[in-house]
Tab-separated table of C-alpha atoms and ligand atoms in Angstrom:
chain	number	residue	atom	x	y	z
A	239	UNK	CA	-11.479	-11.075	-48.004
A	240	UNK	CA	-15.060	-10.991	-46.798
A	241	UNK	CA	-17.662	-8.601	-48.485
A	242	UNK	CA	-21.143	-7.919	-46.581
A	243	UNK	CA	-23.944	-6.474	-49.896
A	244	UNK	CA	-26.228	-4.938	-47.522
A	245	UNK	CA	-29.915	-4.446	-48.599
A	246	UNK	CA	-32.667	-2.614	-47.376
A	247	UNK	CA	-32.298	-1.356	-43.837
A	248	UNK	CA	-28.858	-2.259	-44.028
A	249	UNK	CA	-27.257	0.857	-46.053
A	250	UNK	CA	-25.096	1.868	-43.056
A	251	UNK	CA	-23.441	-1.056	-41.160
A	252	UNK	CA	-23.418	0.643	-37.429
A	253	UNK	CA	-19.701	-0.382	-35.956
A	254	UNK	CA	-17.876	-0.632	-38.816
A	255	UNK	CA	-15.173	2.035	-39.495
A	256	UNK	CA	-14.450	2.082	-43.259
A	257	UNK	CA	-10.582	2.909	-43.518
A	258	UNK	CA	-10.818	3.463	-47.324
A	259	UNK	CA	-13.990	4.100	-49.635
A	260	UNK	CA	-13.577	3.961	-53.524
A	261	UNK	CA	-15.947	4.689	-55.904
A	262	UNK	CA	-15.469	2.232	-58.538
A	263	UNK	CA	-15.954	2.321	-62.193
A	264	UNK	CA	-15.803	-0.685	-63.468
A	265	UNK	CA	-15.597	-1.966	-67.607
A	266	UNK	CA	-19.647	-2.870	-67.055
A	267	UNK	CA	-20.237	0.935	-65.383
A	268	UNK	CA	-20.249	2.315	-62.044
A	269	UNK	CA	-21.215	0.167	-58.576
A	270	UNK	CA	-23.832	1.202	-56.312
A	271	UNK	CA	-21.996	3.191	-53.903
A	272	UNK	CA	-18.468	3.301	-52.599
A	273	UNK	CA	-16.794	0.363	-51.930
A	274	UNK	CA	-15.864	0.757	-48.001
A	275	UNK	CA	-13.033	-1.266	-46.579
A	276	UNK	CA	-12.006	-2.021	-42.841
A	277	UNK	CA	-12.361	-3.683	-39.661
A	278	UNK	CA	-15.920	-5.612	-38.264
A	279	UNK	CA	-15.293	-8.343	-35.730
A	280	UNK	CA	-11.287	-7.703	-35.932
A	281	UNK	CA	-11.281	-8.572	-39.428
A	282	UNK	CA	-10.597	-6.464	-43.157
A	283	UNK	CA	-14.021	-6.627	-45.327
A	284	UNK	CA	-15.831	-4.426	-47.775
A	285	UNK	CA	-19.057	-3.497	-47.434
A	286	UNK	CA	-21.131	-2.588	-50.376
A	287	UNK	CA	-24.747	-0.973	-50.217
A	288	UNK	CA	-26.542	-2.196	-52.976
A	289	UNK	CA	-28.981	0.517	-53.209
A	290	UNK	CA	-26.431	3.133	-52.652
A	291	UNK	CA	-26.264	5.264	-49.578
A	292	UNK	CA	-28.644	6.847	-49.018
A	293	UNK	CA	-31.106	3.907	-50.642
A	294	UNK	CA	-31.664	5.471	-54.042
A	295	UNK	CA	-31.129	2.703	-56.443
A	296	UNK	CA	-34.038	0.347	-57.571
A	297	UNK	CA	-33.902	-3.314	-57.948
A	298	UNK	CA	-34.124	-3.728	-61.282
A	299	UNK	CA	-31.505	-0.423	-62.096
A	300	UNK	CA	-28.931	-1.865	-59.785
A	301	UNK	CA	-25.451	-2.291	-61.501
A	302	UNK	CA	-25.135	-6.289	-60.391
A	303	UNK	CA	-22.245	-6.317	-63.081
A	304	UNK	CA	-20.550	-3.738	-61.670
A	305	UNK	CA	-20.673	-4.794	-57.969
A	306	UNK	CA	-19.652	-8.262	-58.394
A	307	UNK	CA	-16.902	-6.971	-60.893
A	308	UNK	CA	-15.220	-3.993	-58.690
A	309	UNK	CA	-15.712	-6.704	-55.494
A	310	UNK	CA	-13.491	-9.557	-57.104
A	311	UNK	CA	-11.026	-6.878	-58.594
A	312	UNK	CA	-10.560	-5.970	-54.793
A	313	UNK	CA	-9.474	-9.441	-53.839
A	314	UNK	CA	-12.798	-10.514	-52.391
A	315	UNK	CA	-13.297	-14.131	-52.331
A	316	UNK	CA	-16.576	-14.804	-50.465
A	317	UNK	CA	-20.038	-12.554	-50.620
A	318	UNK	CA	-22.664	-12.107	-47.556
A	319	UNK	CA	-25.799	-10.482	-49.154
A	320	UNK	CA	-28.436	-9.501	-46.799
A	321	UNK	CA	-31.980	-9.347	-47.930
A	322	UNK	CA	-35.535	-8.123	-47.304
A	323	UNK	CA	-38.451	-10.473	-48.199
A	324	UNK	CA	-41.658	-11.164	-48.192
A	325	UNK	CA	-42.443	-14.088	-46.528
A	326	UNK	CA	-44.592	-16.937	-48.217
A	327	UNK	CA	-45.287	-20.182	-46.610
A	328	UNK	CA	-45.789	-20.569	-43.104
A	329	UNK	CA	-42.490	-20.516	-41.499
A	330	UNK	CA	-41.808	-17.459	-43.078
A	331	UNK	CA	-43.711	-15.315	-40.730
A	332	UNK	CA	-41.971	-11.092	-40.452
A	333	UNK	CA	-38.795	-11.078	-38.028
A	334	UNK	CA	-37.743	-14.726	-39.140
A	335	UNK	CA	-34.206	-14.867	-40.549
A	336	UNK	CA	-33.347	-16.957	-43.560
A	337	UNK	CA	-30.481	-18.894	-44.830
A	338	UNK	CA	-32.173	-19.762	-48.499
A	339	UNK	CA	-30.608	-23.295	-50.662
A	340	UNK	CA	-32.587	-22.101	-53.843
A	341	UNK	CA	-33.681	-19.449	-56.001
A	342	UNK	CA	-36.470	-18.840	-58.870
A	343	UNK	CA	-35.982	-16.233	-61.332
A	344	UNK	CA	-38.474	-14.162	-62.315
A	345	UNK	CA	-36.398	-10.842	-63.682
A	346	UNK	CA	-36.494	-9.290	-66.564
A	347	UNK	CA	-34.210	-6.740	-68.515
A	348	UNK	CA	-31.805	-6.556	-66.327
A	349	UNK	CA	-27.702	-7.044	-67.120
A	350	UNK	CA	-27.510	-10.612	-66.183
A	351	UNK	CA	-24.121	-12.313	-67.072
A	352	UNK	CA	-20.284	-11.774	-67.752
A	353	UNK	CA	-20.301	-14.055	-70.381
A	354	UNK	CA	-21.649	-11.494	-73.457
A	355	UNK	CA	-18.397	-10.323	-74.876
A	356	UNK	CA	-17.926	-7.271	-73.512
A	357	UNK	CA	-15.057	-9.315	-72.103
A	358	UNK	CA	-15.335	-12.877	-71.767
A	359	UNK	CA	-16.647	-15.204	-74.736
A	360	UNK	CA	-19.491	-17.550	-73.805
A	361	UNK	CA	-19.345	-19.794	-70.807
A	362	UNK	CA	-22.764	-21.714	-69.488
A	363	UNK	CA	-21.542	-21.904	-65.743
A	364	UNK	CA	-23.359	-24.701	-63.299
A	365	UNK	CA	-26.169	-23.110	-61.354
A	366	UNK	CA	-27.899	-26.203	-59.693
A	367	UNK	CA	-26.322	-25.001	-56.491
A	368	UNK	CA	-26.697	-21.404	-56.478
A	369	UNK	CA	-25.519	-20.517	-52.874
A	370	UNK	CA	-21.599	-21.638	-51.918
A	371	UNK	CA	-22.293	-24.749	-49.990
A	372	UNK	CA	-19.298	-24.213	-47.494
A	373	UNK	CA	-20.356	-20.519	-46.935
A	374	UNK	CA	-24.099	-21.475	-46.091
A	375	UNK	CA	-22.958	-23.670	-43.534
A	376	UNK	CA	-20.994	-21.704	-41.738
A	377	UNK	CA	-23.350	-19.088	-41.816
A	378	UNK	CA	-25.846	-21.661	-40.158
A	379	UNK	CA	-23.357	-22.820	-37.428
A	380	UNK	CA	-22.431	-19.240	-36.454
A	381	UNK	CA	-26.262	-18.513	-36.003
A	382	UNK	CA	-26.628	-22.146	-33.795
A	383	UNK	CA	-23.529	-20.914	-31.856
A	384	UNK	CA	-25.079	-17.582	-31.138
A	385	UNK	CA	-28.207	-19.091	-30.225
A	386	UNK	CA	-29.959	-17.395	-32.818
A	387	UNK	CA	-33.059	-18.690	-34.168
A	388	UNK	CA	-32.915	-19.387	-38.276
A	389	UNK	CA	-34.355	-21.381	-40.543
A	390	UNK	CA	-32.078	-23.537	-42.616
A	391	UNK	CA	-33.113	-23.490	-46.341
A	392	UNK	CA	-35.938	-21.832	-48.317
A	393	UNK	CA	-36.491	-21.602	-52.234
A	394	UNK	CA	-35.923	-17.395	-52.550
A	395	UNK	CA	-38.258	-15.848	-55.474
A	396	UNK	CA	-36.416	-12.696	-57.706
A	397	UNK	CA	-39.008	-10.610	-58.884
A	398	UNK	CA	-38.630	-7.552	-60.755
A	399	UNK	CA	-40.384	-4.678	-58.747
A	400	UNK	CA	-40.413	-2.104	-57.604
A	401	UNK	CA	-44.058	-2.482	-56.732
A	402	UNK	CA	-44.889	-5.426	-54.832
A	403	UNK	CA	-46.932	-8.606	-56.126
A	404	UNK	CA	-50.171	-8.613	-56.361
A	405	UNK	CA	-51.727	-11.683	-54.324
A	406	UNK	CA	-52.330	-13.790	-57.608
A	407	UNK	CA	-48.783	-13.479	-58.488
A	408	UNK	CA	-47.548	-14.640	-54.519
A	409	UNK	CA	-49.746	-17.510	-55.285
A	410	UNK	CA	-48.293	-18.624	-58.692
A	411	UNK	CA	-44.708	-18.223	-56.699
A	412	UNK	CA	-46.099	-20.654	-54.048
A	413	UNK	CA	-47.304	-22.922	-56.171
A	414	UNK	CA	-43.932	-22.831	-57.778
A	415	UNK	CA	-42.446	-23.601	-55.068
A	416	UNK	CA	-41.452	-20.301	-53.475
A	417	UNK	CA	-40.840	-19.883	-49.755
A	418	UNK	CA	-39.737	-15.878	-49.592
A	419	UNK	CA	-39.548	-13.475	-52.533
A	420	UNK	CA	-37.105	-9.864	-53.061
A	421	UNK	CA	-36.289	-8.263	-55.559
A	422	UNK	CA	-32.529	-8.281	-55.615
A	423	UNK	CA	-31.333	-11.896	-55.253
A	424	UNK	CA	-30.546	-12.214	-59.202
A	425	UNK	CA	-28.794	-12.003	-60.964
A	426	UNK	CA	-26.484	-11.256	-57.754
A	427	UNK	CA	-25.774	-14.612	-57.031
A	428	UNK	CA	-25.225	-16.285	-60.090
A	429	UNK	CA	-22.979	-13.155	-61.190
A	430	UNK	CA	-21.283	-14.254	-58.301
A	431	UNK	CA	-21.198	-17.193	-59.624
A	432	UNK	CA	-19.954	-16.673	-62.634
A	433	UNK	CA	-17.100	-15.048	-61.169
A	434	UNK	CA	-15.993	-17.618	-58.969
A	435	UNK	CA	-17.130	-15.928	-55.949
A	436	UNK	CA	-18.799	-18.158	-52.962
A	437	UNK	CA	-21.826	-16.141	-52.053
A	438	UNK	CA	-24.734	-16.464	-49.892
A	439	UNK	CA	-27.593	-14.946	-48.649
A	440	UNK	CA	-29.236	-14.332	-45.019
A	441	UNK	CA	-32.673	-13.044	-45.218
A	442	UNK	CA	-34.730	-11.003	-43.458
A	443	UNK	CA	-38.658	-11.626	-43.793
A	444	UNK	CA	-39.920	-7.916	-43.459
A	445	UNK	CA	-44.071	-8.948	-44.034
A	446	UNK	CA	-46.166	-11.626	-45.294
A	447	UNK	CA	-46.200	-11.308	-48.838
A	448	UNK	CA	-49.618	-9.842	-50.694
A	449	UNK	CA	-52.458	-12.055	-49.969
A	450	UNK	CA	-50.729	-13.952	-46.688
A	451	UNK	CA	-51.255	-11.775	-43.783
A	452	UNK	CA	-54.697	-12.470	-41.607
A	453	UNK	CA	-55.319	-8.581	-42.536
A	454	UNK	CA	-55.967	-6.725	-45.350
A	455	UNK	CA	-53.745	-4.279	-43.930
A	456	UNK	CA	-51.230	-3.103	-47.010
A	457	UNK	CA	-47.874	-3.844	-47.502
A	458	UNK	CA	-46.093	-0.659	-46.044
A	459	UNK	CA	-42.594	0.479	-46.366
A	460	UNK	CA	-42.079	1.778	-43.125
A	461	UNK	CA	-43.541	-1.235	-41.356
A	462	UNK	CA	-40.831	-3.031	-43.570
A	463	UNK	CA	-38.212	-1.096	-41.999
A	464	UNK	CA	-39.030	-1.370	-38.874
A	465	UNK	CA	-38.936	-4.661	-38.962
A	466	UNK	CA	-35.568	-4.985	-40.349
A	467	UNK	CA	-34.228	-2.859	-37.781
A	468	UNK	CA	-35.323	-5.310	-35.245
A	469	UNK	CA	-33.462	-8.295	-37.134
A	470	UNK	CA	-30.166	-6.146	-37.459
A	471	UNK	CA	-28.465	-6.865	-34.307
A	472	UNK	CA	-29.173	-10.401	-34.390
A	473	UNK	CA	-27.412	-10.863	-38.498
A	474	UNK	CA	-24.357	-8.637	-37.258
A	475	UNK	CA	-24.302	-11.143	-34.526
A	476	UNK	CA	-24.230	-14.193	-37.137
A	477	UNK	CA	-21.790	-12.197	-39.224
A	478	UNK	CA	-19.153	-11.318	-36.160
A	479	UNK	CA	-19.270	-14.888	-34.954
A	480	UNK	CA	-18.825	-16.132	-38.561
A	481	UNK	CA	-15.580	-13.639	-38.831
A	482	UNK	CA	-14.081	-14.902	-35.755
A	483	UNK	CA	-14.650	-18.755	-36.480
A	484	UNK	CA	-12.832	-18.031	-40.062
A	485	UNK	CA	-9.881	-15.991	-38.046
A	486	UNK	CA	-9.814	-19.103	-35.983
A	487	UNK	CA	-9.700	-21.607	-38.675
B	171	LIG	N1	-42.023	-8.720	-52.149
B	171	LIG	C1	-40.874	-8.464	-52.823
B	171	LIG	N2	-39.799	-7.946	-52.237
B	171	LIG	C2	-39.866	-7.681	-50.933
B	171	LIG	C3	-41.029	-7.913	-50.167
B	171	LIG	C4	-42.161	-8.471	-50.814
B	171	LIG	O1	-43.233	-8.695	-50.218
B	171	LIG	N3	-40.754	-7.523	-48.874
B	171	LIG	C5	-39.470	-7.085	-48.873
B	171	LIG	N4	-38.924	-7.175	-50.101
């Protein structure tokens, strides 16, 4: 089974009719929201807010352990997480969607692994690869087949917020070589990881991150949104037309 993590602007998924919703408490706490299961594009999935619903939950107090954990004990095989970013180098200009190859981590504090003892011993899994190869592909197909403009590959910054950067940080993450930053791509994926999951991201450049617009106009959460909302049609699209190759194949 499918799961869709939706992200900001994405804490309701419009035609989707959840059959069941479970809160789940899982052995590393409770998951963001109710785990909601039923039909998009003629096909079961679970969709999972990662803020909660409404958006209440803060990057860096999200439960990552607990929503990768309840999502494999449901049978879930294969993660979609949608993301808001900031966009960083020039292709990443607001409205242009995403497919990332790479990440760089810059979180702190947060709950970041399966492997402490709470019940699996140690394990140092392989992370050169941090988005499911297979997954990213089809993802990119679906979006060609759709006729949907997206750009294939970008190195995704994690950093801790909530606040944004400040322009001398975007530029350190540049110079790193950062294409798009968020604040809630780890330690998602390589939980994910770590529990065998294939997962990978589409996302969603809401702004030009601090210091890269022409303007010194700030960094606005509404004008985030709206922007999002714009975008939303076009990753349902990717989604459905990913569902119905995989029903095909
Ligand atoms: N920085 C970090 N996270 C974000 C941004 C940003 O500029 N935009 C949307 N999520």
């Amino acid at each position: 089974m499918l799961a869709l993590i939706g992200g900001s602007g994405l804490s309701r998924l419009d035609g989707f009719d959840p059959v069941t919703q479970n809160k789940i408490n899982t052995v590393f706490g409770e998951t963001s929201a109710c785990l909601s299961i039923g039909k998009f594009a003629n096909k079961d999935i679970v969709f999972l807010p990662r803020h909660g619903n409404p958006h209440v939950v803060p990057p860096h107090k999200i439960n990552y352990r607990a929503n990768i954990w309840a999502l494999k004990d449901l049978g879930v095989q294969r993660i979609i997480a949608v993301t808001a970013v900031g966009g960083i180098t020039s292709f990443s200009s607001p409205g242009t969607i995403i497919i990332p190859h790479q990440i760089i981590d810059y979180t702190y504090g947060r709950e970041n692994t399966f492997f402490d003892g709470t019940v699996n011993s140690l394990e140092h899994i392989d992370f050169t690869q941090p988005y499911n190869f297979d997954l990213r592909t089809r993802l990119i197909e679906a979006a060609h087949k759709e006729k949907i403009k997206i750009i294939d590959g970008g190195v995704y910054a994690a950093t801790q917020g909530p606040r944004l950067e400040t322009s001398a940080e975007i530029l350190r993450l540049e110079n790193d070589g950062a294409d798009i930053v968020g604040m809630t791509g780890m330690p998602e994926a390589s939980l994910a990881k770590e529990a065998g999951l294939a997962y990978a991201k589409i996302s969603i450049v809401a702004n030009w991150a601090a210091g890269k617009a022409d303007s010194e106009q700030k960094i606005t959460v509404s004008d985030i949104n709206s922007v999002i909302q714009g975008s939303i049609a076009k990753i349902k699209k990717i989604i459905s037309s990913y569902l119905n190759e995989e029903n095909n194949g």
